[in-house]
Short mmCIF file of N, CA and C and ligand atoms in Angstrom, two decimals:
data_model
loop_
_atom_site.label_atom_id
_atom_site.label_comp_id
_atom_site.label_asym_id
_atom_site.label_seq_id
_atom_site.Cartn_x
_atom_site.Cartn_y
_atom_site.Cartn_z
N MET M 27 -12.60 9.32 -43.71
CA MET M 27 -11.17 9.04 -43.62
C MET M 27 -10.94 7.54 -43.66
N GLU M 28 -9.86 7.16 -44.32
CA GLU M 28 -9.48 5.73 -44.31
C GLU M 28 -8.05 5.61 -43.81
N LEU M 29 -7.89 4.75 -42.82
CA LEU M 29 -6.55 4.45 -42.32
C LEU M 29 -6.14 3.08 -42.84
N TYR M 30 -5.02 3.04 -43.54
CA TYR M 30 -4.48 1.79 -44.05
C TYR M 30 -3.40 1.30 -43.09
N GLY M 31 -3.47 0.01 -42.76
CA GLY M 31 -2.43 -0.52 -41.88
C GLY M 31 -2.72 -1.92 -41.41
N SER M 32 -1.79 -2.44 -40.61
CA SER M 32 -1.96 -3.79 -40.08
C SER M 32 -2.38 -3.69 -38.61
N TYR M 33 -2.92 -4.80 -38.10
CA TYR M 33 -3.33 -4.83 -36.69
C TYR M 33 -2.14 -5.04 -35.76
N THR M 34 -0.97 -5.30 -36.31
CA THR M 34 0.19 -5.59 -35.46
C THR M 34 1.18 -4.42 -35.35
N SER M 35 1.16 -3.50 -36.31
CA SER M 35 2.15 -2.42 -36.30
C SER M 35 1.91 -1.45 -35.12
N PRO M 36 2.97 -1.16 -34.35
CA PRO M 36 2.80 -0.20 -33.24
C PRO M 36 2.56 1.23 -33.74
N PHE M 37 3.09 1.56 -34.92
CA PHE M 37 2.84 2.89 -35.50
C PHE M 37 1.36 3.03 -35.84
N VAL M 38 0.82 1.97 -36.43
CA VAL M 38 -0.59 1.98 -36.81
C VAL M 38 -1.47 2.00 -35.55
N ARG M 39 -1.06 1.25 -34.55
CA ARG M 39 -1.85 1.19 -33.31
C ARG M 39 -2.00 2.59 -32.71
N HIS M 40 -0.91 3.34 -32.69
CA HIS M 40 -0.99 4.70 -32.13
C HIS M 40 -2.02 5.53 -32.91
N CYS M 41 -2.00 5.40 -34.23
CA CYS M 41 -2.98 6.15 -35.06
C CYS M 41 -4.40 5.71 -34.75
N ARG M 42 -4.59 4.41 -34.60
CA ARG M 42 -5.94 3.89 -34.30
C ARG M 42 -6.43 4.43 -32.96
N ILE M 43 -5.55 4.48 -31.98
CA ILE M 43 -5.91 5.01 -30.66
C ILE M 43 -6.36 6.46 -30.78
N VAL M 44 -5.57 7.25 -31.51
CA VAL M 44 -5.87 8.68 -31.63
C VAL M 44 -7.18 8.89 -32.41
N LEU M 45 -7.40 8.07 -33.43
CA LEU M 45 -8.66 8.18 -34.18
C LEU M 45 -9.83 7.80 -33.27
N LEU M 46 -9.69 6.75 -32.47
CA LEU M 46 -10.76 6.36 -31.55
C LEU M 46 -11.04 7.48 -30.55
N GLU M 47 -9.96 8.05 -30.01
CA GLU M 47 -10.10 9.14 -29.03
C GLU M 47 -10.76 10.38 -29.64
N SER M 48 -10.52 10.60 -30.94
CA SER M 48 -11.03 11.82 -31.60
C SER M 48 -12.54 11.77 -31.77
N GLY M 49 -13.10 10.56 -31.82
CA GLY M 49 -14.54 10.43 -32.05
C GLY M 49 -14.92 10.61 -33.52
N LEU M 50 -13.94 10.84 -34.39
CA LEU M 50 -14.22 11.03 -35.82
C LEU M 50 -14.53 9.68 -36.48
N ASP M 51 -15.29 9.76 -37.55
CA ASP M 51 -15.61 8.55 -38.32
C ASP M 51 -14.40 8.15 -39.17
N PHE M 52 -14.03 6.90 -39.13
CA PHE M 52 -12.96 6.46 -40.02
C PHE M 52 -13.14 4.98 -40.33
N LYS M 53 -12.57 4.60 -41.47
CA LYS M 53 -12.62 3.20 -41.85
C LYS M 53 -11.19 2.65 -41.76
N PHE M 54 -11.05 1.46 -41.21
CA PHE M 54 -9.72 0.85 -41.16
C PHE M 54 -9.60 -0.13 -42.32
N VAL M 55 -8.63 0.09 -43.17
CA VAL M 55 -8.41 -0.81 -44.31
C VAL M 55 -7.16 -1.62 -44.01
N GLU M 56 -7.35 -2.93 -43.82
CA GLU M 56 -6.22 -3.77 -43.47
C GLU M 56 -5.25 -3.86 -44.65
N ALA M 57 -3.99 -3.53 -44.40
CA ALA M 57 -2.98 -3.55 -45.47
C ALA M 57 -1.60 -3.71 -44.85
N THR M 58 -0.75 -4.43 -45.53
CA THR M 58 0.65 -4.51 -45.10
C THR M 58 1.45 -3.57 -46.00
N SER M 59 2.73 -3.42 -45.68
CA SER M 59 3.55 -2.50 -46.47
C SER M 59 3.69 -2.97 -47.92
N THR M 60 3.61 -4.27 -48.15
CA THR M 60 3.83 -4.79 -49.51
C THR M 60 2.53 -5.00 -50.31
N ASP M 61 1.38 -4.82 -49.69
CA ASP M 61 0.12 -4.99 -50.42
C ASP M 61 -0.01 -3.95 -51.53
N THR M 62 -0.51 -4.38 -52.68
CA THR M 62 -0.62 -3.43 -53.81
C THR M 62 -1.70 -2.38 -53.55
N HIS M 63 -2.67 -2.70 -52.67
CA HIS M 63 -3.71 -1.68 -52.40
C HIS M 63 -3.27 -0.68 -51.33
N ASN M 64 -2.03 -0.83 -50.83
CA ASN M 64 -1.51 0.18 -49.89
C ASN M 64 -1.10 1.41 -50.71
N PRO M 65 -1.79 2.55 -50.51
CA PRO M 65 -1.51 3.71 -51.37
C PRO M 65 -0.24 4.48 -51.00
N SER M 66 0.43 4.08 -49.93
CA SER M 66 1.56 4.89 -49.46
C SER M 66 2.73 4.87 -50.44
N PRO M 67 3.18 6.06 -50.87
CA PRO M 67 4.35 6.12 -51.77
C PRO M 67 5.62 5.65 -51.08
N THR M 68 5.64 5.64 -49.75
CA THR M 68 6.85 5.18 -49.04
C THR M 68 6.83 3.67 -48.85
N LYS M 69 5.69 3.05 -49.21
CA LYS M 69 5.53 1.59 -49.07
C LYS M 69 5.72 1.14 -47.63
N LYS M 70 5.16 1.94 -46.75
CA LYS M 70 5.10 1.56 -45.34
C LYS M 70 3.66 1.70 -44.89
N VAL M 71 3.36 1.21 -43.70
CA VAL M 71 2.09 1.53 -43.05
C VAL M 71 2.43 2.20 -41.73
N PRO M 72 1.59 3.14 -41.27
CA PRO M 72 0.25 3.50 -41.74
C PRO M 72 0.26 4.52 -42.88
N TYR M 73 -0.94 4.63 -43.47
CA TYR M 73 -1.22 5.69 -44.45
C TYR M 73 -2.65 6.15 -44.16
N LEU M 74 -2.87 7.46 -44.20
CA LEU M 74 -4.23 8.00 -43.97
C LEU M 74 -4.67 8.79 -45.19
N ARG M 75 -5.90 8.48 -45.63
CA ARG M 75 -6.49 9.30 -46.68
C ARG M 75 -7.65 10.08 -46.06
N ASP M 76 -7.62 11.40 -46.24
CA ASP M 76 -8.72 12.24 -45.76
C ASP M 76 -9.14 13.12 -46.92
N GLY M 77 -10.17 12.69 -47.66
CA GLY M 77 -10.59 13.42 -48.86
C GLY M 77 -9.45 13.44 -49.86
N ASP M 78 -9.04 14.67 -50.24
CA ASP M 78 -7.97 14.81 -51.23
C ASP M 78 -6.58 14.70 -50.61
N LEU M 79 -6.54 14.64 -49.28
CA LEU M 79 -5.23 14.67 -48.61
C LEU M 79 -4.74 13.26 -48.27
N GLY M 80 -3.45 13.05 -48.42
CA GLY M 80 -2.84 11.77 -48.02
C GLY M 80 -1.72 12.03 -47.03
N PHE M 81 -1.62 11.17 -46.03
CA PHE M 81 -0.57 11.30 -45.00
C PHE M 81 0.18 9.98 -44.91
N SER M 82 1.50 10.04 -45.02
CA SER M 82 2.26 8.79 -45.13
C SER M 82 3.17 8.51 -43.94
N ASP M 83 2.88 9.13 -42.82
CA ASP M 83 3.69 8.85 -41.62
C ASP M 83 2.79 8.96 -40.39
N SER M 84 3.01 8.07 -39.42
CA SER M 84 2.13 8.07 -38.24
C SER M 84 2.14 9.42 -37.53
N SER M 85 3.27 10.11 -37.51
CA SER M 85 3.33 11.39 -36.78
C SER M 85 2.46 12.45 -37.45
N SER M 86 2.52 12.53 -38.78
CA SER M 86 1.68 13.53 -39.46
C SER M 86 0.20 13.12 -39.38
N ILE M 87 -0.06 11.81 -39.38
CA ILE M 87 -1.45 11.35 -39.25
C ILE M 87 -2.00 11.77 -37.89
N ILE M 88 -1.22 11.53 -36.85
CA ILE M 88 -1.68 11.86 -35.49
C ILE M 88 -1.86 13.37 -35.36
N LYS M 89 -0.91 14.14 -35.89
CA LYS M 89 -1.04 15.61 -35.81
C LYS M 89 -2.29 16.08 -36.54
N HIS M 90 -2.52 15.52 -37.72
CA HIS M 90 -3.68 15.92 -38.51
C HIS M 90 -4.99 15.64 -37.75
N VAL M 91 -5.08 14.45 -37.20
CA VAL M 91 -6.31 14.07 -36.49
C VAL M 91 -6.48 14.93 -35.24
N ARG M 92 -5.42 15.12 -34.49
CA ARG M 92 -5.52 15.94 -33.26
C ARG M 92 -5.88 17.38 -33.64
N ASP M 93 -5.28 17.92 -34.70
CA ASP M 93 -5.61 19.28 -35.15
C ASP M 93 -7.09 19.40 -35.49
N LYS M 94 -7.60 18.40 -36.15
CA LYS M 94 -9.01 18.43 -36.60
C LYS M 94 -9.98 18.59 -35.44
N VAL M 95 -9.65 17.97 -34.30
CA VAL M 95 -10.58 18.02 -33.17
C VAL M 95 -10.08 18.94 -32.04
N GLY M 96 -9.04 19.72 -32.33
CA GLY M 96 -8.56 20.70 -31.36
C GLY M 96 -7.83 20.10 -30.17
N GLN M 97 -7.22 18.92 -30.37
CA GLN M 97 -6.43 18.32 -29.29
C GLN M 97 -4.95 18.63 -29.51
N PRO M 98 -4.19 18.86 -28.45
CA PRO M 98 -2.77 19.20 -28.64
C PRO M 98 -1.95 18.00 -29.11
N PHE M 99 -0.92 18.30 -29.88
CA PHE M 99 0.04 17.26 -30.28
C PHE M 99 1.43 17.73 -29.87
N LEU M 100 1.91 17.24 -28.75
CA LEU M 100 3.26 17.45 -28.27
C LEU M 100 3.74 18.91 -28.29
N PRO M 101 3.01 19.82 -27.67
CA PRO M 101 3.48 21.21 -27.63
C PRO M 101 4.71 21.40 -26.74
N ASP M 102 4.92 20.46 -25.79
CA ASP M 102 6.03 20.57 -24.85
C ASP M 102 7.29 19.91 -25.45
N THR M 103 8.39 20.65 -25.49
CA THR M 103 9.59 20.15 -26.16
C THR M 103 10.19 18.92 -25.47
N ARG M 104 10.10 18.84 -24.14
CA ARG M 104 10.61 17.64 -23.46
C ARG M 104 9.79 16.41 -23.85
N GLU M 105 8.48 16.60 -23.93
CA GLU M 105 7.61 15.49 -24.35
C GLU M 105 7.92 15.11 -25.80
N PHE M 106 8.18 16.14 -26.60
CA PHE M 106 8.51 15.89 -28.01
C PHE M 106 9.81 15.09 -28.11
N ASP M 107 10.76 15.41 -27.25
CA ASP M 107 12.03 14.67 -27.26
C ASP M 107 11.79 13.20 -26.87
N LEU M 108 10.94 12.98 -25.87
CA LEU M 108 10.64 11.60 -25.47
C LEU M 108 9.98 10.85 -26.64
N TYR M 109 9.10 11.54 -27.34
CA TYR M 109 8.44 10.94 -28.52
C TYR M 109 9.48 10.53 -29.57
N CYS M 110 10.42 11.43 -29.85
CA CYS M 110 11.48 11.13 -30.84
C CYS M 110 12.35 9.97 -30.36
N PHE M 111 12.66 9.98 -29.08
CA PHE M 111 13.46 8.92 -28.46
C PHE M 111 12.78 7.55 -28.68
N VAL M 112 11.50 7.48 -28.36
CA VAL M 112 10.77 6.22 -28.52
C VAL M 112 10.71 5.83 -30.00
N ASN M 113 10.53 6.82 -30.87
CA ASN M 113 10.53 6.53 -32.32
C ASN M 113 11.84 5.90 -32.76
N THR M 114 12.95 6.41 -32.25
CA THR M 114 14.26 5.87 -32.62
C THR M 114 14.37 4.41 -32.21
N LEU M 115 13.91 4.10 -30.99
CA LEU M 115 13.97 2.70 -30.52
C LEU M 115 13.04 1.81 -31.35
N MET M 116 11.88 2.36 -31.65
CA MET M 116 10.89 1.58 -32.39
C MET M 116 11.40 1.30 -33.81
N ASP M 117 11.98 2.31 -34.44
CA ASP M 117 12.55 2.10 -35.79
C ASP M 117 13.65 1.05 -35.74
N ALA M 118 14.52 1.12 -34.72
CA ALA M 118 15.63 0.17 -34.61
C ALA M 118 15.10 -1.25 -34.40
N ALA M 119 14.13 -1.39 -33.50
CA ALA M 119 13.61 -2.73 -33.18
C ALA M 119 12.87 -3.31 -34.38
N ILE M 120 12.16 -2.48 -35.11
CA ILE M 120 11.42 -2.98 -36.28
C ILE M 120 12.40 -3.33 -37.41
N ASN M 121 13.46 -2.57 -37.51
CA ASN M 121 14.52 -2.86 -38.46
C ASN M 121 15.08 -4.27 -38.21
N VAL M 122 15.40 -4.56 -36.97
CA VAL M 122 15.94 -5.89 -36.60
C VAL M 122 14.90 -6.97 -36.91
N PHE M 123 13.65 -6.69 -36.54
CA PHE M 123 12.56 -7.66 -36.76
C PHE M 123 12.41 -7.96 -38.25
N LEU M 124 12.41 -6.90 -39.09
CA LEU M 124 12.18 -7.12 -40.53
C LEU M 124 13.37 -7.78 -41.22
N PHE M 125 14.58 -7.49 -40.75
CA PHE M 125 15.73 -8.20 -41.32
C PHE M 125 15.61 -9.70 -41.07
N GLU M 126 15.15 -10.03 -39.87
CA GLU M 126 14.98 -11.45 -39.55
C GLU M 126 13.86 -12.06 -40.39
N LYS M 127 12.73 -11.34 -40.45
CA LYS M 127 11.54 -11.87 -41.13
C LYS M 127 11.73 -11.94 -42.65
N VAL M 128 12.25 -10.88 -43.24
CA VAL M 128 12.34 -10.80 -44.70
C VAL M 128 13.58 -11.51 -45.24
N ASP M 129 14.72 -11.31 -44.58
CA ASP M 129 15.98 -11.84 -45.12
C ASP M 129 16.53 -13.02 -44.33
N GLY M 130 15.88 -13.33 -43.22
CA GLY M 130 16.41 -14.41 -42.38
C GLY M 130 17.76 -14.05 -41.77
N LEU M 131 18.02 -12.75 -41.67
CA LEU M 131 19.32 -12.30 -41.14
C LEU M 131 19.19 -11.99 -39.64
N HIS M 132 19.96 -12.68 -38.84
CA HIS M 132 19.92 -12.53 -37.38
C HIS M 132 20.97 -11.51 -36.95
N PRO M 133 20.71 -10.75 -35.86
CA PRO M 133 21.70 -9.77 -35.41
C PRO M 133 23.11 -10.33 -35.21
N THR M 134 23.22 -11.61 -34.85
CA THR M 134 24.56 -12.19 -34.65
C THR M 134 25.35 -12.23 -35.97
N GLU M 135 24.64 -12.07 -37.09
CA GLU M 135 25.30 -12.13 -38.40
C GLU M 135 25.59 -10.74 -38.98
N SER M 136 25.26 -9.70 -38.24
CA SER M 136 25.42 -8.35 -38.78
C SER M 136 25.84 -7.38 -37.69
N LYS M 137 26.94 -6.69 -37.93
CA LYS M 137 27.42 -5.72 -36.92
C LYS M 137 26.40 -4.60 -36.73
N TYR M 138 25.80 -4.18 -37.85
CA TYR M 138 24.87 -3.06 -37.73
C TYR M 138 23.61 -3.47 -36.95
N LEU M 139 23.12 -4.68 -37.21
CA LEU M 139 21.94 -5.14 -36.46
C LEU M 139 22.27 -5.32 -34.98
N THR M 140 23.49 -5.75 -34.70
CA THR M 140 23.93 -5.87 -33.30
C THR M 140 23.87 -4.49 -32.64
N ARG M 141 24.28 -3.49 -33.40
CA ARG M 141 24.23 -2.12 -32.87
C ARG M 141 22.79 -1.66 -32.63
N GLN M 142 21.91 -2.08 -33.55
CA GLN M 142 20.49 -1.71 -33.38
C GLN M 142 19.89 -2.35 -32.12
N VAL M 143 20.26 -3.62 -31.88
CA VAL M 143 19.77 -4.30 -30.67
C VAL M 143 20.30 -3.59 -29.42
N ALA M 144 21.59 -3.21 -29.46
CA ALA M 144 22.20 -2.53 -28.31
C ALA M 144 21.52 -1.18 -28.08
N ARG M 145 21.15 -0.53 -29.17
CA ARG M 145 20.47 0.78 -29.08
C ARG M 145 19.13 0.62 -28.35
N VAL M 146 18.40 -0.41 -28.70
CA VAL M 146 17.10 -0.65 -28.06
C VAL M 146 17.31 -0.93 -26.56
N GLU M 147 18.31 -1.75 -26.25
CA GLU M 147 18.57 -2.11 -24.85
C GLU M 147 18.98 -0.89 -24.03
N SER M 148 19.91 -0.08 -24.56
CA SER M 148 20.35 1.09 -23.78
C SER M 148 19.22 2.10 -23.65
N GLY M 149 18.39 2.19 -24.68
CA GLY M 149 17.24 3.10 -24.61
C GLY M 149 16.25 2.66 -23.56
N LEU M 150 15.98 1.35 -23.51
CA LEU M 150 15.03 0.83 -22.51
C LEU M 150 15.56 1.04 -21.09
N THR M 151 16.86 0.84 -20.94
CA THR M 151 17.46 1.04 -19.61
C THR M 151 17.31 2.50 -19.18
N ASP M 152 17.50 3.41 -20.12
CA ASP M 152 17.33 4.82 -19.80
C ASP M 152 15.87 5.12 -19.44
N LEU M 153 14.94 4.59 -20.22
CA LEU M 153 13.52 4.84 -19.96
C LEU M 153 13.09 4.28 -18.60
N GLU M 154 13.66 3.14 -18.23
CA GLU M 154 13.35 2.53 -16.93
C GLU M 154 13.68 3.50 -15.78
N GLY M 155 14.69 4.31 -15.97
CA GLY M 155 15.11 5.26 -14.92
C GLY M 155 14.41 6.61 -15.00
N GLN M 156 13.57 6.80 -16.00
CA GLN M 156 12.90 8.11 -16.16
C GLN M 156 11.61 8.16 -15.36
N ALA M 157 11.27 9.38 -14.91
CA ALA M 157 9.98 9.58 -14.25
C ALA M 157 8.95 9.79 -15.35
N LEU M 158 8.13 8.77 -15.59
CA LEU M 158 7.22 8.83 -16.75
C LEU M 158 5.82 9.33 -16.36
N GLY M 159 5.59 9.51 -15.07
CA GLY M 159 4.27 9.97 -14.63
C GLY M 159 3.27 8.82 -14.66
N SER M 160 2.12 9.03 -14.01
CA SER M 160 1.17 7.91 -13.90
C SER M 160 -0.16 8.18 -14.61
N ALA M 161 -0.32 9.38 -15.19
CA ALA M 161 -1.59 9.69 -15.86
C ALA M 161 -1.75 8.86 -17.12
N VAL M 162 -2.94 8.31 -17.31
CA VAL M 162 -3.26 7.56 -18.54
C VAL M 162 -4.59 8.08 -19.09
N PRO M 163 -4.64 8.54 -20.34
CA PRO M 163 -3.50 8.64 -21.22
C PRO M 163 -2.63 9.85 -20.89
N GLY M 164 -1.33 9.67 -21.07
CA GLY M 164 -0.42 10.80 -20.97
C GLY M 164 -0.36 11.48 -22.33
N SER M 165 0.79 12.04 -22.65
CA SER M 165 0.93 12.71 -23.95
C SER M 165 1.11 11.66 -25.05
N ASP M 166 1.22 12.11 -26.28
CA ASP M 166 1.47 11.17 -27.38
C ASP M 166 2.82 10.47 -27.23
N ALA M 167 3.75 11.06 -26.49
CA ALA M 167 5.03 10.37 -26.23
C ALA M 167 4.77 9.14 -25.38
N HIS M 168 3.91 9.27 -24.39
CA HIS M 168 3.61 8.14 -23.49
C HIS M 168 2.78 7.08 -24.21
N ILE M 169 1.83 7.52 -25.00
CA ILE M 169 1.00 6.55 -25.74
C ILE M 169 1.91 5.76 -26.69
N ARG M 170 2.85 6.47 -27.32
CA ARG M 170 3.76 5.79 -28.25
C ARG M 170 4.65 4.80 -27.51
N LEU M 171 5.09 5.18 -26.33
CA LEU M 171 5.94 4.26 -25.55
C LEU M 171 5.13 3.00 -25.19
N ALA M 172 3.88 3.19 -24.81
CA ALA M 172 3.05 2.01 -24.47
C ALA M 172 2.89 1.11 -25.71
N CYS M 173 2.67 1.72 -26.87
CA CYS M 173 2.54 0.92 -28.11
C CYS M 173 3.83 0.16 -28.39
N PHE M 174 4.95 0.82 -28.17
CA PHE M 174 6.25 0.20 -28.44
C PHE M 174 6.51 -0.98 -27.48
N LEU M 175 6.28 -0.75 -26.19
CA LEU M 175 6.55 -1.81 -25.20
C LEU M 175 5.66 -3.02 -25.47
N ALA M 176 4.39 -2.76 -25.76
CA ALA M 176 3.46 -3.87 -26.01
C ALA M 176 3.88 -4.64 -27.26
N TRP M 177 4.31 -3.92 -28.28
CA TRP M 177 4.74 -4.59 -29.52
C TRP M 177 5.99 -5.43 -29.26
N GLY M 178 6.94 -4.88 -28.51
CA GLY M 178 8.19 -5.58 -28.23
C GLY M 178 7.95 -6.88 -27.48
N LEU M 179 6.99 -6.87 -26.56
CA LEU M 179 6.67 -8.10 -25.82
C LEU M 179 5.94 -9.07 -26.74
N PHE M 180 5.01 -8.54 -27.51
CA PHE M 180 4.23 -9.36 -28.45
C PHE M 180 5.14 -10.08 -29.45
N ARG M 181 6.13 -9.38 -29.96
CA ARG M 181 7.04 -9.96 -30.96
C ARG M 181 8.31 -10.54 -30.33
N ARG M 182 8.33 -10.59 -29.01
CA ARG M 182 9.50 -11.12 -28.26
C ARG M 182 10.79 -10.44 -28.73
N ARG M 183 10.75 -9.13 -28.75
CA ARG M 183 11.93 -8.36 -29.18
C ARG M 183 12.82 -8.01 -28.02
N PHE M 184 12.24 -7.94 -26.81
CA PHE M 184 13.03 -7.65 -25.60
C PHE M 184 12.28 -8.18 -24.39
N ASP M 185 13.00 -8.09 -23.28
CA ASP M 185 12.51 -8.65 -22.04
C ASP M 185 12.38 -7.50 -21.03
N LEU M 186 11.27 -7.44 -20.34
CA LEU M 186 11.12 -6.35 -19.37
C LEU M 186 11.23 -6.85 -17.93
N THR M 187 11.67 -8.11 -17.77
CA THR M 187 11.69 -8.72 -16.43
C THR M 187 12.37 -7.83 -15.38
N ASP M 188 13.51 -7.25 -15.72
CA ASP M 188 14.21 -6.42 -14.73
C ASP M 188 13.90 -4.94 -14.89
N ARG M 189 12.78 -4.66 -15.55
CA ARG M 189 12.41 -3.25 -15.79
C ARG M 189 11.01 -3.02 -15.24
N ARG M 190 10.93 -3.04 -13.90
CA ARG M 190 9.60 -3.07 -13.28
C ARG M 190 8.82 -1.77 -13.48
N HIS M 191 9.53 -0.63 -13.64
CA HIS M 191 8.80 0.63 -13.87
C HIS M 191 8.10 0.59 -15.23
N LEU M 192 8.79 0.03 -16.22
CA LEU M 192 8.18 -0.05 -17.56
C LEU M 192 7.03 -1.06 -17.57
N VAL M 193 7.18 -2.14 -16.81
CA VAL M 193 6.10 -3.13 -16.71
C VAL M 193 4.87 -2.48 -16.09
N GLU M 194 5.10 -1.71 -15.03
CA GLU M 194 4.01 -1.02 -14.33
C GLU M 194 3.36 0.03 -15.24
N PHE M 195 4.21 0.73 -15.98
CA PHE M 195 3.73 1.74 -16.95
C PHE M 195 2.79 1.07 -17.95
N LEU M 196 3.22 -0.07 -18.51
CA LEU M 196 2.42 -0.76 -19.52
C LEU M 196 1.13 -1.33 -18.91
N ARG M 197 1.22 -1.80 -17.69
CA ARG M 197 0.04 -2.37 -17.01
C ARG M 197 -1.08 -1.30 -16.91
N ARG M 198 -0.66 -0.06 -16.64
CA ARG M 198 -1.66 1.02 -16.55
C ARG M 198 -2.32 1.27 -17.91
N TYR M 199 -1.53 1.19 -18.97
CA TYR M 199 -2.10 1.39 -20.32
C TYR M 199 -3.00 0.23 -20.72
N ASP M 200 -2.64 -0.98 -20.30
CA ASP M 200 -3.48 -2.15 -20.63
C ASP M 200 -4.90 -2.00 -20.09
N ALA M 201 -5.04 -1.19 -19.04
CA ALA M 201 -6.37 -1.01 -18.44
C ALA M 201 -7.16 0.11 -19.11
N TRP M 202 -6.57 0.76 -20.08
CA TRP M 202 -7.23 1.88 -20.79
C TRP M 202 -7.95 1.31 -22.01
N PRO M 203 -9.28 1.50 -22.12
CA PRO M 203 -10.03 0.86 -23.21
C PRO M 203 -9.48 1.14 -24.62
N ALA M 204 -9.10 2.37 -24.93
CA ALA M 204 -8.60 2.66 -26.29
C ALA M 204 -7.33 1.85 -26.58
N PHE M 205 -6.59 1.53 -25.54
CA PHE M 205 -5.36 0.74 -25.70
C PHE M 205 -5.69 -0.75 -25.81
N SER M 206 -6.51 -1.23 -24.89
CA SER M 206 -6.80 -2.68 -24.91
C SER M 206 -7.58 -3.06 -26.18
N GLN M 207 -8.45 -2.14 -26.65
CA GLN M 207 -9.22 -2.44 -27.87
C GLN M 207 -8.36 -2.53 -29.12
N THR M 208 -7.17 -1.97 -29.08
CA THR M 208 -6.32 -1.95 -30.28
C THR M 208 -5.15 -2.93 -30.17
N ALA M 209 -5.22 -3.82 -29.19
CA ALA M 209 -4.13 -4.80 -29.00
C ALA M 209 -4.02 -5.71 -30.23
N PRO M 210 -2.81 -6.12 -30.59
CA PRO M 210 -2.68 -7.02 -31.74
C PRO M 210 -3.34 -8.36 -31.46
N PRO M 211 -3.99 -8.96 -32.47
CA PRO M 211 -4.60 -10.26 -32.24
C PRO M 211 -3.53 -11.30 -31.91
N GLN M 212 -3.78 -12.15 -30.93
CA GLN M 212 -2.76 -13.09 -30.47
C GLN M 212 -2.36 -14.09 -31.56
N SER M 213 -3.26 -14.27 -32.55
CA SER M 213 -2.97 -15.23 -33.62
C SER M 213 -2.02 -14.67 -34.68
N ALA M 214 -1.76 -13.36 -34.65
CA ALA M 214 -0.98 -12.72 -35.73
C ALA M 214 0.49 -13.10 -35.68
N1 LIG F 328 8.12 6.63 -39.80
C1 LIG F 328 7.05 5.72 -40.12
C2 LIG F 328 7.47 4.30 -39.80
C3 LIG F 328 6.40 3.27 -40.19
C4 LIG F 328 6.95 1.86 -40.26
O1 LIG F 328 8.15 1.62 -40.07
N2 LIG F 328 6.06 0.93 -40.53
C5 LIG F 328 6.47 -0.45 -40.70
C6 LIG F 328 5.43 -1.39 -40.10
S1 LIG F 328 5.49 -1.37 -38.35
C7 LIG F 328 6.55 -0.75 -42.18
O2 LIG F 328 5.61 -0.48 -42.89
N3 LIG F 328 7.69 -1.31 -42.62
C8 LIG F 328 7.82 -1.80 -43.95
C9 LIG F 328 9.24 -1.78 -44.44
O3 LIG F 328 10.11 -1.22 -43.78
O4 LIG F 328 9.43 -2.31 -45.52
C10 LIG F 328 5.80 6.12 -39.35
O5 LIG F 328 5.92 6.69 -38.26
O6 LIG F 328 4.69 5.89 -39.87
#
């Protein structure tokens, strides 16, 4: 299996964690969304190639890998909802990040980007008040949340100063080897 992606993407990080946990052999091929060697028809990362099969979304990649080794992927609907919730925030935050990076467009210059920033903030406030449990690793919803929070701090997308439950949640994940081993390089 070959996983295409960057060391900084939180979507890719989740896939790398699941592949590491699975114990399966895989090769990581460093690629950005715009690299010509990225095989994804959606021109995003991650992308997974497994023999004749190609997977172009982190969720299908994670499900495929978990299925292969008999590990569950979000059978509980509440957990699945949390996973979707975190995905929505992650998509919004990455949208804001890429508008700034690619077009130099700041949220103060766009009503829609302002809305995306507000969406991330209200979502984080809601998550701060949720009982997220203390088991590490939790479900894929929790692993995804840890990837999102770490990415947001790394890219200075939000501040967790007044969100001590989320800080504590992330601190527990930082102590998990599969998580710490997949942290984005500080130079990126
Ligand atoms: N739904 C996709 C989202 C992946 C995604 O947004 N990846 C970002 C990198 S973090 C990307 O490749 N963006 C390129 C672009 O939007 O042009 C997934 O879960 O894999």
